[in-house]
PDB file of C-alpha atoms in Angstrom:
ATOM      1  CA  UNK A 283      82.194  90.224 107.246  1.00 93.00           C
ATOM      2  CA  UNK A 284      85.950  89.630 107.260  1.00 96.00           C
ATOM      3  CA  UNK A 285      88.226  91.755 109.418  1.00 98.00           C
ATOM      4  CA  UNK A 286      91.809  92.615 108.693  1.00 98.00           C
ATOM      5  CA  UNK A 287      94.391  94.848 110.214  1.00 97.00           C
ATOM      6  CA  UNK A 288      97.351  96.186 108.155  1.00 97.00           C
ATOM      7  CA  UNK A 289     100.536  95.157 110.078  1.00 96.00           C
ATOM      8  CA  UNK A 290     104.167  95.745 109.238  1.00 94.00           C
ATOM      9  CA  UNK A 291     105.951  92.521 109.830  1.00 92.00           C
ATOM     10  CA  UNK A 292     108.893  92.650 112.296  1.00 91.00           C
ATOM     11  CA  UNK A 293     108.142  96.324 113.109  1.00 93.00           C
ATOM     12  CA  UNK A 294     107.814  96.583 116.854  1.00 94.00           C
ATOM     13  CA  UNK A 295     105.580  99.735 116.716  1.00 93.00           C
ATOM     14  CA  UNK A 296     103.156  97.980 114.274  1.00 94.00           C
ATOM     15  CA  UNK A 297     103.067  94.576 115.893  1.00 95.00           C
ATOM     16  CA  UNK A 298     102.711  96.078 119.360  1.00 96.00           C
ATOM     17  CA  UNK A 299      99.841  98.251 118.064  1.00 96.00           C
ATOM     18  CA  UNK A 300      98.203  95.241 116.514  1.00 96.00           C
ATOM     19  CA  UNK A 301      98.441  93.335 119.887  1.00 97.00           C
ATOM     20  CA  UNK A 302      96.665  96.318 121.562  1.00 97.00           C
ATOM     21  CA  UNK A 303      94.032  96.324 118.813  1.00 97.00           C
ATOM     22  CA  UNK A 304      93.223  92.657 119.425  1.00 98.00           C
ATOM     23  CA  UNK A 305      93.069  93.082 123.154  1.00 98.00           C
ATOM     24  CA  UNK A 306      90.699  96.073 122.879  1.00 98.00           C
ATOM     25  CA  UNK A 307      88.445  94.202 120.445  1.00 98.00           C
ATOM     26  CA  UNK A 308      88.140  91.346 122.804  1.00 98.00           C
ATOM     27  CA  UNK A 309      87.536  93.690 125.731  1.00 98.00           C
ATOM     28  CA  UNK A 310      84.506  95.381 124.149  1.00 97.00           C
ATOM     29  CA  UNK A 311      83.025  92.053 123.161  1.00 97.00           C
ATOM     30  CA  UNK A 312      83.477  91.890 119.457  1.00 97.00           C
ATOM     31  CA  UNK A 313      82.723  88.415 118.282  1.00 94.00           C
ATOM     32  CA  UNK A 314      84.735  88.424 115.055  1.00 96.00           C
ATOM     33  CA  UNK A 315      88.406  87.629 114.662  1.00 96.00           C
ATOM     34  CA  UNK A 316      90.784  90.088 113.067  1.00 97.00           C
ATOM     35  CA  UNK A 317      93.573  88.716 110.819  1.00 97.00           C
ATOM     36  CA  UNK A 318      96.780  90.493 110.295  1.00 97.00           C
ATOM     37  CA  UNK A 319      97.385  91.497 106.780  1.00 97.00           C
ATOM     38  CA  UNK A 320     101.110  91.842 105.984  1.00 95.00           C
ATOM     39  CA  UNK A 321     101.583  95.392 104.944  1.00 93.00           C
ATOM     40  CA  UNK A 322     103.295  96.251 101.699  1.00 91.00           C
ATOM     41  CA  UNK A 323     106.658  97.737 102.738  1.00 87.00           C
ATOM     42  CA  UNK A 324     108.156  98.494  99.357  1.00 81.00           C
ATOM     43  CA  UNK A 325     105.932  99.649  96.505  1.00 76.00           C
ATOM     44  CA  UNK A 326     105.770  97.300  93.595  1.00 71.00           C
ATOM     45  CA  UNK A 327     106.641  98.452  90.054  1.00 66.00           C
ATOM     46  CA  UNK A 328     102.896  98.660  89.458  1.00 63.00           C
ATOM     47  CA  UNK A 329     102.576 101.306  92.254  1.00 55.00           C
ATOM     48  CA  UNK A 330     105.528 103.319  90.985  1.00 52.00           C
ATOM     49  CA  UNK A 331     103.989 103.559  87.553  1.00 54.00           C
ATOM     50  CA  UNK A 332     100.434 104.513  88.742  1.00 82.00           C
ATOM     51  CA  UNK A 333     101.176 106.854  91.743  1.00 90.00           C
ATOM     52  CA  UNK A 334      99.651 110.223  90.914  1.00 93.00           C
ATOM     53  CA  UNK A 335      99.911 112.550  93.819  1.00 95.00           C
ATOM     54  CA  UNK A 336     102.354 115.327  94.543  1.00 95.00           C
ATOM     55  CA  UNK A 337     105.263 115.243  97.014  1.00 94.00           C
ATOM     56  CA  UNK A 338     105.498 118.956  97.336  1.00 93.00           C
ATOM     57  CA  UNK A 339     103.088 121.849  96.988  1.00 95.00           C
ATOM     58  CA  UNK A 340      99.661 121.603  95.388  1.00 95.00           C
ATOM     59  CA  UNK A 341      98.403 120.294  92.104  1.00 95.00           C
ATOM     60  CA  UNK A 342      94.990 120.563  90.507  1.00 94.00           C
ATOM     61  CA  UNK A 343      93.634 117.245  89.360  1.00 92.00           C
ATOM     62  CA  UNK A 344      91.960 118.232  86.077  1.00 89.00           C
ATOM     63  CA  UNK A 345      89.819 115.088  85.820  1.00 88.00           C
ATOM     64  CA  UNK A 346      88.167 115.495  89.220  1.00 91.00           C
ATOM     65  CA  UNK A 347      88.594 119.162  89.789  1.00 93.00           C
ATOM     66  CA  UNK A 348      90.180 118.409  93.286  1.00 96.00           C
ATOM     67  CA  UNK A 349      93.222 120.093  94.795  1.00 96.00           C
ATOM     68  CA  UNK A 350      95.829 117.539  95.593  1.00 96.00           C
ATOM     69  CA  UNK A 351      98.032 118.889  98.488  1.00 95.00           C
ATOM     70  CA  UNK A 352     101.246 117.118  99.457  1.00 94.00           C
ATOM     71  CA  UNK A 353     101.354 115.231 102.753  1.00 89.00           C
ATOM     72  CA  UNK A 354     104.451 115.649 104.959  1.00 85.00           C
ATOM     73  CA  UNK A 355     106.476 112.572 103.945  1.00 82.00           C
ATOM     74  CA  UNK A 356     110.158 111.906 104.542  1.00 83.00           C
ATOM     75  CA  UNK A 357     110.048 108.567 102.735  1.00 87.00           C
ATOM     76  CA  UNK A 358     107.705 108.629  99.675  1.00 88.00           C
ATOM     77  CA  UNK A 359     107.954 104.745  99.392  1.00 89.00           C
ATOM     78  CA  UNK A 360     106.236 104.324 102.763  1.00 88.00           C
ATOM     79  CA  UNK A 361     103.338 106.456 101.634  1.00 90.00           C
ATOM     80  CA  UNK A 362     102.997 104.594  98.410  1.00 90.00           C
ATOM     81  CA  UNK A 363     103.182 101.223 100.210  1.00 89.00           C
ATOM     82  CA  UNK A 364     100.449 102.194 102.676  1.00 91.00           C
ATOM     83  CA  UNK A 365      98.074 103.115  99.845  1.00 92.00           C
ATOM     84  CA  UNK A 366      98.926  99.938  98.046  1.00 92.00           C
ATOM     85  CA  UNK A 367      98.100  97.858 101.161  1.00 94.00           C
ATOM     86  CA  UNK A 368      94.643  99.401 101.303  1.00 95.00           C
ATOM     87  CA  UNK A 369      94.239  98.829  97.478  1.00 94.00           C
ATOM     88  CA  UNK A 370      95.199  95.105  97.819  1.00 94.00           C
ATOM     89  CA  UNK A 371      92.497  94.669 100.530  1.00 97.00           C
ATOM     90  CA  UNK A 372      90.010  96.299  98.225  1.00 96.00           C
ATOM     91  CA  UNK A 373      90.842  93.804  95.639  1.00 95.00           C
ATOM     92  CA  UNK A 374      90.451  90.991  98.145  1.00 97.00           C
ATOM     93  CA  UNK A 375      87.076  92.355  99.246  1.00 98.00           C
ATOM     94  CA  UNK A 376      85.719  92.478  95.745  1.00 97.00           C
ATOM     95  CA  UNK A 377      87.010  88.885  95.026  1.00 97.00           C
ATOM     96  CA  UNK A 378      85.484  87.561  98.307  1.00 97.00           C
ATOM     97  CA  UNK A 379      82.111  89.441  97.541  1.00 97.00           C
ATOM     98  CA  UNK A 380      81.445  90.207 101.195  1.00 95.00           C
ATOM     99  CA  UNK A 381      82.201  93.300 103.353  1.00 96.00           C
ATOM    100  CA  UNK A 382      85.655  93.849 104.793  1.00 97.00           C
ATOM    101  CA  UNK A 383      86.469  95.667 108.024  1.00 97.00           C
ATOM    102  CA  UNK A 384      89.794  97.225 107.372  1.00 98.00           C
ATOM    103  CA  UNK A 385      91.971  98.586 110.153  1.00 97.00           C
ATOM    104  CA  UNK A 386      95.444  99.941 110.541  1.00 96.00           C
ATOM    105  CA  UNK A 387      97.681  98.773 113.269  1.00 95.00           C
ATOM    106  CA  UNK A 388      97.127 101.900 115.432  1.00 94.00           C
ATOM    107  CA  UNK A 389      93.385 101.419 115.731  1.00 95.00           C
ATOM    108  CA  UNK A 390      91.947 100.691 119.168  1.00 97.00           C
ATOM    109  CA  UNK A 391      88.362  99.554 120.037  1.00 97.00           C
ATOM    110  CA  UNK A 392      86.161 101.634 122.265  1.00 97.00           C
ATOM    111  CA  UNK A 393      82.723  99.965 121.760  1.00 96.00           C
ATOM    112  CA  UNK A 394      81.402  96.700 120.395  1.00 97.00           C
ATOM    113  CA  UNK A 395      80.709  97.047 116.754  1.00 96.00           C
ATOM    114  CA  UNK A 396      77.198  96.968 115.371  1.00 92.00           C
ATOM    115  CA  UNK A 397      77.707  94.404 112.520  1.00 89.00           C
ATOM    116  CA  UNK A 398      74.331  95.286 110.981  1.00 87.00           C
ATOM    117  CA  UNK A 399      75.513  98.718 109.755  1.00 86.00           C
ATOM    118  CA  UNK A 400      75.218  97.698 106.105  1.00 83.00           C
ATOM    119  CA  UNK A 401      71.662  96.375 106.540  1.00 81.00           C
ATOM    120  CA  UNK A 402      69.041  98.435 104.713  1.00 70.00           C
ATOM    121  CA  UNK A 403      71.490 101.124 103.749  1.00 78.00           C
ATOM    122  CA  UNK A 404      72.815 102.612 100.505  1.00 85.00           C
ATOM    123  CA  UNK A 405      76.278 103.265 101.940  1.00 93.00           C
ATOM    124  CA  UNK A 406      79.244 101.607 100.265  1.00 95.00           C
ATOM    125  CA  UNK A 407      81.881 102.543 102.844  1.00 97.00           C
ATOM    126  CA  UNK A 408      81.302 103.368 106.404  1.00 96.00           C
ATOM    127  CA  UNK A 409      83.803 105.014 108.734  1.00 96.00           C
ATOM    128  CA  UNK A 410      83.588 103.953 112.322  1.00 96.00           C
ATOM    129  CA  UNK A 411      86.404 106.006 113.838  1.00 96.00           C
ATOM    130  CA  UNK A 412      86.374 108.920 116.319  1.00 96.00           C
ATOM    131  CA  UNK A 413      87.541 112.022 114.442  1.00 94.00           C
ATOM    132  CA  UNK A 414      89.371 113.386 117.450  1.00 90.00           C
ATOM    133  CA  UNK A 415      93.034 112.884 116.803  1.00 86.00           C
ATOM    134  CA  UNK A 416      92.381 111.194 113.500  1.00 86.00           C
ATOM    135  CA  UNK A 417      91.396 113.897 111.004  1.00 87.00           C
ATOM    136  CA  UNK A 418      91.553 117.600 110.368  1.00 87.00           C
ATOM    137  CA  UNK A 419      88.907 119.939 111.663  1.00 90.00           C
ATOM    138  CA  UNK A 420      87.816 117.149 113.979  1.00 92.00           C
ATOM    139  CA  UNK A 421      85.559 119.269 116.154  1.00 95.00           C
ATOM    140  CA  UNK A 422      83.596 120.490 113.122  1.00 95.00           C
ATOM    141  CA  UNK A 423      83.469 116.952 111.763  1.00 95.00           C
ATOM    142  CA  UNK A 424      82.081 115.580 114.999  1.00 95.00           C
ATOM    143  CA  UNK A 425      79.434 118.323 115.335  1.00 95.00           C
ATOM    144  CA  UNK A 426      78.161 117.866 111.916  1.00 94.00           C
ATOM    145  CA  UNK A 427      77.911 114.086 112.180  1.00 94.00           C
ATOM    146  CA  UNK A 428      76.080 114.245 115.535  1.00 92.00           C
ATOM    147  CA  UNK A 429      73.625 116.958 114.264  1.00 91.00           C
ATOM    148  CA  UNK A 430      72.883 114.973 111.108  1.00 90.00           C
ATOM    149  CA  UNK A 431      72.353 111.630 112.893  1.00 85.00           C
ATOM    150  CA  UNK A 432      70.619 112.754 115.958  1.00 79.00           C
ATOM    151  CA  UNK A 433      68.570 115.654 114.655  1.00 78.00           C
ATOM    152  CA  UNK A 434      68.080 115.436 110.918  1.00 74.00           C
ATOM    153  CA  UNK A 435      68.160 111.635 110.615  1.00 69.00           C
ATOM    154  CA  UNK A 436      66.221 111.079 113.803  1.00 69.00           C
ATOM    155  CA  UNK A 437      68.495 108.381 115.017  1.00 67.00           C
ATOM    156  CA  UNK A 438      69.495 106.565 111.822  1.00 79.00           C
ATOM    157  CA  UNK A 439      73.020 105.571 112.859  1.00 88.00           C
ATOM    158  CA  UNK A 440      74.943 106.458 109.709  1.00 91.00           C
ATOM    159  CA  UNK A 441      75.175 109.690 107.718  1.00 92.00           C
ATOM    160  CA  UNK A 442      77.100 110.927 104.729  1.00 93.00           C
ATOM    161  CA  UNK A 443      80.590 111.972 105.687  1.00 94.00           C
ATOM    162  CA  UNK A 444      80.310 115.744 106.254  1.00 94.00           C
ATOM    163  CA  UNK A 445      81.690 118.622 104.293  1.00 93.00           C
ATOM    164  CA  UNK A 446      84.317 120.512 106.455  1.00 92.00           C
ATOM    165  CA  UNK A 447      86.210 122.496 103.778  1.00 92.00           C
ATOM    166  CA  UNK A 448      86.038 123.960 100.359  1.00 92.00           C
ATOM    167  CA  UNK A 449      84.517 121.664  97.660  1.00 91.00           C
ATOM    168  CA  UNK A 450      87.862 121.239  95.818  1.00 94.00           C
ATOM    169  CA  UNK A 451      89.604 119.765  98.917  1.00 94.00           C
ATOM    170  CA  UNK A 452      89.262 115.983  99.194  1.00 94.00           C
ATOM    171  CA  UNK A 453      87.096 115.165 102.277  1.00 93.00           C
ATOM    172  CA  UNK A 454      86.587 111.699 103.553  1.00 93.00           C
ATOM    173  CA  UNK A 455      85.862 109.729 106.703  1.00 95.00           C
ATOM    174  CA  UNK A 456      87.494 110.354 110.068  1.00 92.00           C
ATOM    175  CA  UNK A 457      90.827 108.763 109.230  1.00 84.00           C
ATOM    176  CA  UNK A 458      91.326 105.499 107.379  1.00 89.00           C
ATOM    177  CA  UNK A 459      92.449 103.633 110.474  1.00 92.00           C
ATOM    178  CA  UNK A 460      89.083 101.779 110.610  1.00 96.00           C
ATOM    179  CA  UNK A 461      86.279 101.472 108.074  1.00 97.00           C
ATOM    180  CA  UNK A 462      83.884  98.884 106.639  1.00 97.00           C
ATOM    181  CA  UNK A 463      83.798  98.530 102.816  1.00 97.00           C
ATOM    182  CA  UNK A 464      81.321  96.612 100.779  1.00 96.00           C
ATOM    183  CA  UNK A 465      82.280  94.816  97.508  1.00 97.00           C
ATOM    184  CA  UNK A 466      80.528  97.580  95.636  1.00 96.00           C
ATOM    185  CA  UNK A 467      82.591 100.157  97.553  1.00 97.00           C
ATOM    186  CA  UNK A 468      85.708  98.150  96.812  1.00 97.00           C
ATOM    187  CA  UNK A 469      84.837  98.163  93.184  1.00 97.00           C
ATOM    188  CA  UNK A 470      84.436 101.922  93.138  1.00 96.00           C
ATOM    189  CA  UNK A 471      87.767 102.478  94.849  1.00 96.00           C
ATOM    190  CA  UNK A 472      89.530 100.209  92.385  1.00 95.00           C
ATOM    191  CA  UNK A 473      87.888 102.021  89.495  1.00 94.00           C
ATOM    192  CA  UNK A 474      89.016 105.386  91.011  1.00 95.00           C
ATOM    193  CA  UNK A 475      92.619 104.228  91.083  1.00 94.00           C
ATOM    194  CA  UNK A 476      92.321 103.220  87.390  1.00 91.00           C
ATOM    195  CA  UNK A 477      90.870 106.602  86.514  1.00 92.00           C
ATOM    196  CA  UNK A 478      92.962 108.955  88.721  1.00 92.00           C
ATOM    197  CA  UNK A 479      96.028 106.923  89.617  1.00 91.00           C
ATOM    198  CA  UNK A 480      97.001 105.921  93.146  1.00 93.00           C
ATOM    199  CA  UNK A 481      96.659 108.611  95.827  1.00 94.00           C
ATOM    200  CA  UNK A 482      96.982 108.443  99.538  1.00 93.00           C
ATOM    201  CA  UNK A 483      94.065 106.146 100.511  1.00 92.00           C
ATOM    202  CA  UNK A 484      92.371 108.725 102.715  1.00 92.00           C
ATOM    203  CA  UNK A 485      92.505 111.372  99.959  1.00 94.00           C
ATOM    204  CA  UNK A 486      91.052 109.201  97.194  1.00 95.00           C
ATOM    205  CA  UNK A 487      88.364 107.841  99.458  1.00 97.00           C
ATOM    206  CA  UNK A 488      86.498 111.208  99.583  1.00 95.00           C
ATOM    207  CA  UNK A 489      82.962 112.383  99.480  1.00 94.00           C
ATOM    208  CA  UNK A 490      83.481 114.144  96.089  1.00 95.00           C
ATOM    209  CA  UNK A 491      84.370 110.876  94.369  1.00 96.00           C
ATOM    210  CA  UNK A 492      82.402 108.358  96.323  1.00 94.00           C
ATOM    211  CA  UNK A 493      78.601 108.532  96.548  1.00 89.00           C
ATOM    212  CA  UNK A 494      77.658 106.527  99.607  1.00 91.00           C
ATOM    213  CA  UNK A 495      80.576 107.372 101.872  1.00 96.00           C
ATOM    214  CA  UNK A 496      79.177 107.146 105.381  1.00 95.00           C
ATOM    215  CA  UNK A 497      80.211 107.877 108.937  1.00 95.00           C
ATOM    216  CA  UNK A 498      78.782 106.466 112.166  1.00 94.00           C
ATOM    217  CA  UNK A 499      77.681 108.772 115.040  1.00 93.00           C
ATOM    218  CA  UNK A 500      78.780 106.100 117.476  1.00 94.00           C
ATOM    219  CA  UNK A 501      82.515 106.054 117.367  1.00 96.00           C
ATOM    220  CA  UNK A 502      83.512 102.348 117.667  1.00 97.00           C
ATOM    221  CA  UNK A 503      87.310 102.990 117.353  1.00 97.00           C
ATOM    222  CA  UNK A 504      89.945 105.516 118.156  1.00 95.00           C
ATOM    223  CA  UNK A 505      93.635 105.796 117.406  1.00 93.00           C
ATOM    224  CA  UNK A 506      96.411 104.733 119.816  1.00 91.00           C
ATOM    225  CA  UNK A 507      98.675 107.671 119.052  1.00 83.00           C
ATOM    226  CA  UNK A 508     101.582 105.566 118.009  1.00 82.00           C
ATOM    227  CA  UNK A 509     104.624 107.020 116.131  1.00 82.00           C
ATOM    228  CA  UNK A 510     103.833 107.291 112.446  1.00 79.00           C
ATOM    229  CA  UNK A 511     105.094 104.458 110.236  1.00 73.00           C
ATOM    230  CA  UNK A 512     104.067 106.345 107.044  1.00 73.00           C
ATOM    231  CA  UNK A 513     105.120 109.991 107.277  1.00 63.00           C
ATOM    232  CA  UNK A 514     108.559 109.372 108.777  1.00 57.00           C
TER     233      UNK A 514
END
């Protein structure tokens, strides 16, 4: 498994967050090294052509049947650039043909990662992040995950990302600040971009479009609570 963190070069918030991420990973005893991936800061012409998500209001995506609701975004180019950074790492994952641990600079480690999570599982993408402070309806998300893993799955450590809203609302893992993706999962995400256009990465990576989208009941990471470099 290769580990990357998306870091905005020469941005004190991002580089400082990455330093904290590395320190926390070492503190919990992770034995892998995390490499900084230079974030896309200005979307390429490719991204401008293929972006397919509204900046205001709501739009029904006819192909998927999902409701695309605009994210609060003062600078659209930052939102596109963030999605393109994730996309580029999916391409790298597929080319490398091994799982990638993808993190954003504001991720922080709370427990040592179980690197066997993909062993004997059909999951293509596994979220490892604590939902608190990282996703909407976090309490409901947490309760459903814990019930599924500890009661229904009888201790199997990963479950399908839970449903917390109406079916037509994209619902994914507990934030995209930390997840593990297999080459098969990367291939699926790349295909979805080709089919639907580029969306915010945490909207496109949803349970309605990805079979095998998992979430751990043990939350290995959280978020540092840094100022957003995407919505501002």
